[in-house]
Amino acid sequence: MLYNHQDLNVLKDEIEFVDTAVIPFAYGDMNEDPKMHASDMEMMQMITVHLEKQFKGRLFITPAVVTVNGITAVVEDYSEQLRNYGFKKIIILSHNVPQVEGTHGIQLNHIPLEDMSADMKMSLIDDEVKDTMKQIIAVWNNKK
Amino acid sequence: MSQKVTRRQFLNYSLMGVGSFMAAGIILPMGRFAVDPLFQGEAEGAMITTSIKVDEITEEPTKVDFSFEQQDGWYKSEVTDFAWVYKDGDKLIALSPVCKHLGCTVTWAGDDANPNRFFCPCHNGLYEKNGKNVPGTPPRGPLDQYEVGKSDGFITIGELKPNELVN
């Protein structure tokens, strides 16, 4: 499910089944290697699109949360909100996973996508997606 | 005795010749435009040819990718989707991989305990090979079916339609 009108309507009724929220969390700093953050963000976008396709009925992908200077307060508040909405599991998908209580972090790899041919890019992203899917399934199977 | 062509006759003939070429130049394209819809009819068939050969398909459902252009507002993009295709006797069957519960992607034999069923990893939904949802699991309906055909030995995929194999 995505953060749009249509999916939110379904979400309200099916919160029992859509029990996992994924927060894509990225850095948008301009002073420290913005190019790296930009390519990280692009990669994260592609991964979330694939994830949504595979696990549409159980994942809610929130709008991406962007921060600067490593401030994590907004993710903390957001995960609190999501928990109150009814999500049982909250996953933070990021290249720089923050420590937030009660959430699961999935660490993505830095991949310099800009230097690659389209085919190579696709296959690397595919691998990363598979890896992320495995970690999400592990979170689901680990009944806590 | 050779027949003489008079100057007047010669001019008449050449005028008629040139005139008919000019008339044809105008009328033929007009005529072609007028009957054009008759030729177009089937050209835009909805079947999409895939890169998988019919011979490669067995009784075991196989993933067959296909891509098509999708228009989203002003934006056109190439979308890749796939179908589970298998042979039932000589008949080809293509099922949509979209779970009828909440839209996850189902896999064939994804669950070790159910090697001959489609499995949805989101809420452990199960479907029989013909797409029938297994009672007691979350899905409430059978998997949708694609029109399927062959062209030059390759699989073609068409429109999505409700499952017709399950009663």
Coordinates of C-alpha atoms in Angstrom, one line a residue:
Chain A
M1 CA 0.0 0.0 0.0
L2 CA 1.2 3.5 -0.7
Y3 CA 0.4 6.8 0.9
N4 CA -2.4 7.8 -1.5
H5 CA -6.1 8.4 -1.3
Q6 CA -7.1 5.0 -2.7
D7 CA -4.8 2.8 -0.7
L8 CA -5.5 4.7 2.5
N9 CA -9.2 3.9 2.1
V10 CA -8.4 0.2 1.9
L11 CA -5.8 0.5 4.7
K12 CA -8.4 1.7 7.1
D13 CA -10.5 -1.5 6.8
E14 CA -7.6 -3.9 6.4
I15 CA -5.2 -2.7 9.1
E16 CA -5.4 -6.2 10.6
F17 CA -3.7 -7.6 7.5
V18 CA -1.5 -4.7 6.5
D19 CA 0.4 -4.9 9.8
T20 CA 3.8 -3.6 8.7
A21 CA 4.8 0.0 7.9
V22 CA 8.0 0.7 6.0
I23 CA 9.6 4.1 6.5
P24 CA 12.1 5.0 3.8
F25 CA 14.6 7.3 5.6
A26 CA 17.2 9.3 3.8
Y27 CA 19.7 12.1 4.3
G28 CA 19.3 15.3 2.2
D29 CA 22.4 17.2 3.4
M30 CA 24.0 19.6 1.0
N31 CA 27.3 20.0 2.9
E32 CA 28.4 16.4 3.2
D33 CA 28.7 14.5 -0.1
P34 CA 25.2 15.3 -1.5
K35 CA 25.9 13.2 -4.5
M36 CA 26.2 10.1 -2.5
H37 CA 22.9 10.9 -0.7
A38 CA 21.2 11.6 -4.0
S39 CA 22.2 8.2 -5.4
D40 CA 21.2 6.5 -2.2
M41 CA 17.8 8.1 -2.4
E42 CA 17.4 7.1 -6.0
M43 CA 18.2 3.5 -5.1
M44 CA 15.9 3.5 -2.2
Q45 CA 13.1 4.7 -4.4
M46 CA 13.6 1.8 -6.8
I47 CA 13.7 -0.7 -4.0
T48 CA 10.5 0.6 -2.4
V49 CA 8.7 0.4 -5.8
H50 CA 9.7 -3.3 -6.1
L51 CA 8.8 -4.1 -2.5
E52 CA 5.4 -2.6 -2.9
K53 CA 4.7 -4.7 -5.9
Q54 CA 5.7 -7.9 -4.1
F55 CA 4.2 -7.3 -0.7
K56 CA 1.4 -4.9 -1.6
G57 CA -1.1 -6.5 0.7
R58 CA 1.0 -6.5 3.9
L59 CA 3.3 -3.5 3.6
F60 CA 2.4 0.1 3.9
I61 CA 5.2 2.3 2.4
T62 CA 5.1 5.7 4.0
P63 CA 6.3 8.8 2.2
A64 CA 10.0 9.0 2.5
V65 CA 11.3 10.9 5.5
V66 CA 14.3 13.1 4.7
T67 CA 16.5 14.6 7.4
V68 CA 19.6 16.8 7.7
N69 CA 22.4 16.7 10.2
G70 CA 21.4 13.3 11.2
I71 CA 18.4 14.5 13.2
T72 CA 16.2 11.5 13.9
A73 CA 13.4 13.1 16.0
V74 CA 10.9 13.1 13.1
V75 CA 11.3 9.3 12.5
E76 CA 10.8 8.7 16.2
D77 CA 7.6 10.7 16.2
Y78 CA 6.4 9.2 13.0
S79 CA 6.9 5.6 14.2
E80 CA 5.0 6.4 17.3
Q81 CA 2.2 7.7 15.1
L82 CA 2.2 4.6 13.0
R83 CA 2.1 2.4 16.0
N84 CA -0.9 4.3 17.3
Y85 CA -2.6 3.9 13.9
G86 CA -2.4 0.2 14.3
F87 CA 0.7 -1.1 12.7
K88 CA 2.3 -3.9 14.6
K89 CA 5.7 -3.9 12.9
I90 CA 7.6 -0.8 11.9
I91 CA 10.6 -1.1 9.6
I92 CA 13.0 1.7 8.8
L93 CA 14.7 1.2 5.5
S94 CA 17.8 3.4 5.2
H95 CA 21.4 3.7 4.3
N96 CA 21.9 5.1 7.8
V97 CA 19.5 3.3 10.1
P98 CA 18.7 5.3 13.2
Q99 CA 18.2 3.6 16.5
V100 CA 14.5 4.0 17.3
E101 CA 12.9 1.9 20.0
G102 CA 10.4 -0.7 18.8
T103 CA 11.4 -0.5 15.1
H104 CA 13.4 -2.9 12.9
G105 CA 16.1 -1.3 10.8
I106 CA 17.1 -2.6 7.4
Q107 CA 20.5 -1.4 6.3
L108 CA 21.0 -0.8 2.6
N109 CA 24.3 -0.9 0.8
H110 CA 25.9 2.2 -0.8
I111 CA 26.0 1.4 -4.5
P112 CA 27.5 3.9 -6.9
L113 CA 24.7 3.5 -9.5
E114 CA 25.8 6.5 -11.6
D115 CA 28.8 4.6 -13.0
M116 CA 26.9 1.6 -14.2
S117 CA 25.2 0.3 -17.3
A118 CA 21.5 -0.1 -17.1
D119 CA 21.7 -3.9 -17.0
M120 CA 24.2 -4.0 -14.2
K121 CA 22.1 -1.4 -12.3
M122 CA 19.0 -3.5 -12.6
S123 CA 20.7 -6.7 -11.4
L124 CA 22.2 -5.0 -8.4
I125 CA 18.9 -3.4 -7.5
D126 CA 17.2 -6.8 -7.9
D127 CA 19.7 -8.4 -5.5
E128 CA 19.2 -5.6 -3.0
V129 CA 15.4 -6.1 -3.3
K130 CA 15.7 -9.8 -2.7
D131 CA 17.9 -9.2 0.3
T132 CA 15.4 -6.7 1.7
M133 CA 12.5 -9.1 1.1
K134 CA 14.3 -11.8 3.1
Q135 CA 14.9 -9.4 6.0
I136 CA 11.2 -8.4 6.0
I137 CA 10.1 -12.0 5.9
A138 CA 12.5 -12.6 8.8
V139 CA 10.8 -9.8 10.7
W140 CA 7.4 -11.4 10.0
N141 CA 8.5 -14.8 11.1
N142 CA 10.1 -13.6 14.3
K143 CA 6.8 -13.3 16.1
K144 CA 7.5 -10.6 18.7
Chain B
M1 CA 0.4 3.5 -96.0
S2 CA 1.4 5.0 -92.7
Q3 CA -1.4 6.8 -90.8
K4 CA -0.5 10.3 -90.1
V5 CA -1.2 11.8 -86.7
T6 CA -2.2 15.4 -87.0
R7 CA -0.9 18.1 -84.7
R8 CA -4.4 18.5 -83.2
Q9 CA -4.7 14.7 -82.5
F10 CA -1.2 14.6 -81.0
L11 CA -2.0 17.5 -78.6
N12 CA -5.3 15.9 -77.6
Y13 CA -3.6 12.6 -76.8
S14 CA -0.9 14.1 -74.8
L15 CA -3.3 16.3 -72.8
M16 CA -5.5 13.3 -72.0
G17 CA -2.5 11.3 -70.9
V18 CA -1.1 14.0 -68.6
G19 CA -4.6 14.9 -67.4
S20 CA -5.3 11.3 -66.3
F21 CA -2.0 11.1 -64.4
M22 CA -2.9 14.2 -62.6
A23 CA -6.4 13.0 -61.8
A24 CA -5.0 9.7 -60.6
G25 CA -2.5 11.5 -58.4
I26 CA -5.4 13.2 -56.6
I27 CA -8.0 10.5 -56.5
L28 CA -5.8 7.5 -55.5
P29 CA -4.6 9.0 -52.2
M30 CA -8.1 10.2 -51.4
G31 CA -9.5 6.7 -52.0
R32 CA -6.7 5.1 -49.9
F33 CA -7.5 7.4 -47.0
A34 CA -11.2 6.7 -47.3
V35 CA -10.8 2.9 -47.1
D36 CA -8.0 3.0 -44.5
P37 CA -10.1 2.0 -41.5
L38 CA -10.8 -1.3 -43.2
F39 CA -7.1 -2.2 -43.3
Q40 CA -6.4 -1.1 -39.7
G41 CA -9.0 -3.2 -37.9
E42 CA -6.8 -6.0 -36.5
A43 CA -3.4 -4.4 -36.5
E44 CA -3.7 -3.1 -32.9
G45 CA -4.4 -6.6 -31.5
A46 CA -4.1 -6.7 -27.7
M47 CA -1.9 -9.8 -27.7
I48 CA 1.7 -9.1 -26.5
T49 CA 4.4 -11.5 -27.8
T50 CA 6.8 -12.7 -25.1
S51 CA 10.3 -14.1 -25.5
I52 CA 9.3 -17.5 -24.2
K53 CA 8.8 -20.4 -26.6
V54 CA 5.7 -22.6 -26.4
D55 CA 8.0 -25.7 -26.3
E56 CA 9.6 -24.4 -23.1
I57 CA 6.3 -24.5 -21.2
T58 CA 5.6 -27.7 -19.3
E59 CA 2.9 -28.7 -16.9
E60 CA 4.8 -26.9 -14.2
P61 CA 3.8 -23.2 -14.0
T62 CA 6.6 -21.0 -15.5
K63 CA 7.1 -17.3 -15.1
V64 CA 6.6 -15.5 -18.4
D65 CA 7.5 -11.8 -18.5
F66 CA 5.9 -9.4 -20.9
S67 CA 6.1 -5.7 -21.2
F68 CA 3.7 -3.1 -22.5
E69 CA 3.3 0.6 -22.6
Q70 CA 1.2 2.2 -20.0
Q71 CA -0.2 5.7 -20.1
D72 CA -0.5 7.4 -16.8
G73 CA -1.8 10.9 -17.3
W74 CA 0.6 12.5 -19.7
Y75 CA 3.3 10.1 -18.9
K76 CA 4.0 6.9 -21.0
S77 CA 6.1 4.3 -19.5
E78 CA 7.1 0.7 -20.3
V79 CA 5.8 -1.7 -17.7
T80 CA 7.0 -5.3 -17.2
D81 CA 4.6 -7.8 -15.7
F82 CA 4.5 -11.5 -15.7
A83 CA 2.1 -14.4 -15.8
W84 CA 2.3 -18.0 -14.6
V85 CA 1.9 -20.1 -17.7
Y86 CA 1.5 -23.9 -17.8
K87 CA 0.1 -26.6 -20.1
D88 CA -3.0 -28.5 -19.3
G89 CA -2.8 -31.3 -21.9
D90 CA -2.4 -29.3 -25.1
K91 CA -4.1 -26.2 -23.7
L92 CA -2.0 -23.2 -22.5
I93 CA -3.1 -21.6 -19.3
A94 CA -1.9 -18.2 -18.0
L95 CA -2.7 -17.0 -14.5
S96 CA -2.2 -13.6 -13.1
P97 CA 0.3 -13.6 -10.1
V98 CA -1.7 -10.9 -8.2
C99 CA -3.2 -12.3 -5.0
K100 CA -7.0 -11.7 -4.8
H101 CA -6.7 -10.9 -1.1
L102 CA -4.8 -7.6 -1.0
G103 CA -2.7 -7.7 -4.2
C104 CA 0.7 -9.3 -3.2
T105 CA 2.6 -11.4 -5.8
V106 CA 2.1 -15.1 -5.5
T107 CA 4.8 -17.7 -6.3
W108 CA 4.4 -21.3 -7.5
A109 CA 5.5 -23.8 -4.8
G110 CA 6.7 -20.9 -2.6
D111 CA 5.8 -22.8 0.6
D112 CA 7.6 -26.0 1.3
A113 CA 4.6 -27.6 2.8
N114 CA 2.5 -27.1 -0.3
P115 CA 4.7 -27.9 -3.3
N116 CA 1.8 -28.0 -5.8
R117 CA 0.1 -24.8 -5.0
F118 CA 0.5 -21.1 -5.5
F119 CA 1.6 -19.4 -2.3
C120 CA 1.1 -15.8 -1.2
P121 CA 3.9 -14.8 1.2
C122 CA 1.9 -11.9 2.8
H123 CA -0.8 -13.8 4.7
N124 CA 0.0 -17.4 3.7
G125 CA -2.7 -17.5 1.0
L126 CA -2.9 -20.7 -1.1
Y127 CA -4.3 -21.4 -4.6
E128 CA -4.6 -24.7 -6.4
K129 CA -2.8 -25.0 -9.8
N130 CA -5.9 -23.8 -11.7
G131 CA -6.1 -20.7 -9.6
K132 CA -8.8 -21.9 -7.2
N133 CA -8.3 -20.3 -3.7
V134 CA -7.9 -22.9 -1.0
P135 CA -10.7 -22.5 1.6
G136 CA -9.5 -21.5 5.0
T137 CA -6.8 -19.2 3.7
P138 CA -7.4 -15.4 3.3
P139 CA -8.1 -15.1 -0.5
R140 CA -11.7 -14.9 -1.3
G141 CA -11.6 -15.6 -5.0
P142 CA -9.6 -17.5 -7.6
L143 CA -6.6 -16.0 -9.4
D144 CA -7.4 -14.1 -12.6
Q145 CA -6.6 -15.5 -16.0
Y146 CA -4.9 -14.0 -19.0
E147 CA -5.8 -14.6 -22.6
V148 CA -3.0 -16.7 -24.0
G149 CA -2.0 -17.8 -27.5
K150 CA 1.0 -18.5 -29.7
S151 CA 2.6 -16.7 -32.6
D152 CA 5.5 -18.2 -34.5
G153 CA 6.2 -20.6 -31.6
F154 CA 6.3 -17.9 -29.0
I155 CA 3.8 -17.3 -26.2
T156 CA 1.5 -14.3 -26.5
I157 CA -0.4 -12.8 -23.6
G158 CA -3.6 -10.8 -23.9
E159 CA -6.3 -9.4 -21.8
L160 CA -6.9 -10.1 -18.1
K161 CA -10.2 -11.9 -17.5
P162 CA -11.9 -13.6 -14.5
N163 CA -10.9 -17.2 -13.9
E164 CA -12.9 -19.6 -16.1
L165 CA -11.3 -22.8 -14.9
V166 CA -12.9 -22.8 -11.5
N167 CA -16.6 -23.5 -11.1

